[in-house]
Amino acid sequence: MSVDNRRVRASAPPVRANGREEPGNDAAGKKENAAVARPVRRRPKNRRAQIAAAAANAFGALGYHGVSMEDIAGGLGISSAALYRHYPSKYALFQEESLRVGQAMADAVRIAPEVAEDEPEQRLRSVSAALCAVTVANRASVALVRWEGRYLEPADREIRDGQQNAVLAALGTQLAAYRPEVRGQDRQVLVVALLSVITSIADHHATLPTKALAGLLVTTAMDLAAVSLPAPGDVEPVRPVEIPESFKHELLLRKGVELFHARGYPNVSVEDIATAAGLSAASAVYRFYRGKSDLLAAAFRRAAERVSSAIGPAVAGAAGPREALDSLIHQYVEGSFAERELTFVYYTEFQHVPAEERAALRNVQRLSVEEWARLVREVRPELSGPQARFLVHAAFALVVDLGRAFGTVATASQERVSLLMRTILYGHRLR
């Protein structure tokens, strides 16, 4: 083809399919050609699943009340209007994801036909492994089941409770077959401990490869299943703390924590705290705290310092790492029992602490966990650093979970809780 012929063809006007000529060089033609060339954006087929996953991560990190639909949409790079095409409200997202993962956990503990004839110990191990797999796969959403369920509407909360009861019942059935001599509330304590260890991974952001994590969780669960609990004994009395009238800041702190525990931080006002403390007006609170979030931060500093300040003296006064850990376990359980509400609030309301306080608190917590994990590794050198950190987090979670399930009854006494913490950290053979 000659150069001249190419030029003629290049300048020739385009022809439509019906044979009519179109302008080739005018502005309208350029605009139409550009429109034809522009790629068509299509909604991803899995957009709903993407939204659910993003919402689960957001709710797990910041809590139900700490997240807006705009936050979720922004994280996905879509508009709020696009989000509302899939879900009519934030609650609809929260409800669907909470009940979805709750049902996945309930389905996981059903005995598969291929293991139905296995020995009882192997069946319990298989059920624990299946529950671990679901928990690891849905780590962010499990936080909704653990801590945010109180914000479900009554009918949905009833469904969620039924799902969790199904999980506990299935674990109890397998534990009964494995250890028929363990009965009644003793069996319930061990079942709650098993579930606590497995789901504790939702409480923190430590990482391990999936296979290694699942193996660690199953091994620890089976260690707990083999524990022989001591007799319940007497209930340790909790002595009421007398707060002098002049210590209004202390009274406000205590009453605030009690209300946060009972209702949830978002459902408590400064006026509520003032009334509970016997103050005539909410303005009196501001003489001691800048606001509700400042009061919460003060409570969290107390909880974090209680754990961190015990480490130095325990290590200095011990003959070795095992003795130091035993001392720390005793102090942790004793302190948690003395301030049950604060221990619970520390797990459930962290996202409401002011951002400038949050980083400092995280650093204190991280350093405390690192010190505990270092001592654990000195007792169990076969563990890696990440494995030891997971076990420390699991031991901490156990205390709050048993407190939630059994309160102050002797069934979950300090002696028993300490034994179960030692089992998690040391393994069944070393405890």
Short mmCIF file of C-alpha atoms in Angstrom, two decimals, residues 91 99 149-163:
data_model
loop_
_atom_site.label_atom_id
_atom_site.label_comp_id
_atom_site.label_asym_id
_atom_site.label_seq_id
_atom_site.Cartn_x
_atom_site.Cartn_y
_atom_site.Cartn_z
CA TYR A 91 -27.79 -2.38 61.77
CA LEU A 99 -25.63 -14.07 62.90
CA GLY A 149 -23.90 -8.95 70.83
CA ARG A 150 -25.55 -6.72 73.42
CA TYR A 151 -26.28 -4.20 70.67
CA LEU A 152 -28.41 -6.70 68.75
CA GLU A 153 -32.14 -6.22 68.97
CA PRO A 154 -33.86 -8.67 71.37
CA ALA A 155 -35.06 -11.12 68.72
CA ASP A 156 -31.65 -11.21 67.04
CA ARG A 157 -29.88 -11.48 70.38
CA GLU A 158 -32.01 -14.52 71.16
CA ILE A 159 -30.88 -16.13 67.90
CA ARG A 160 -27.24 -15.29 68.66
CA ASP A 161 -27.55 -16.75 72.16
CA GLY A 162 -29.06 -19.91 70.70
CA GLN A 163 -26.12 -20.26 68.33
#
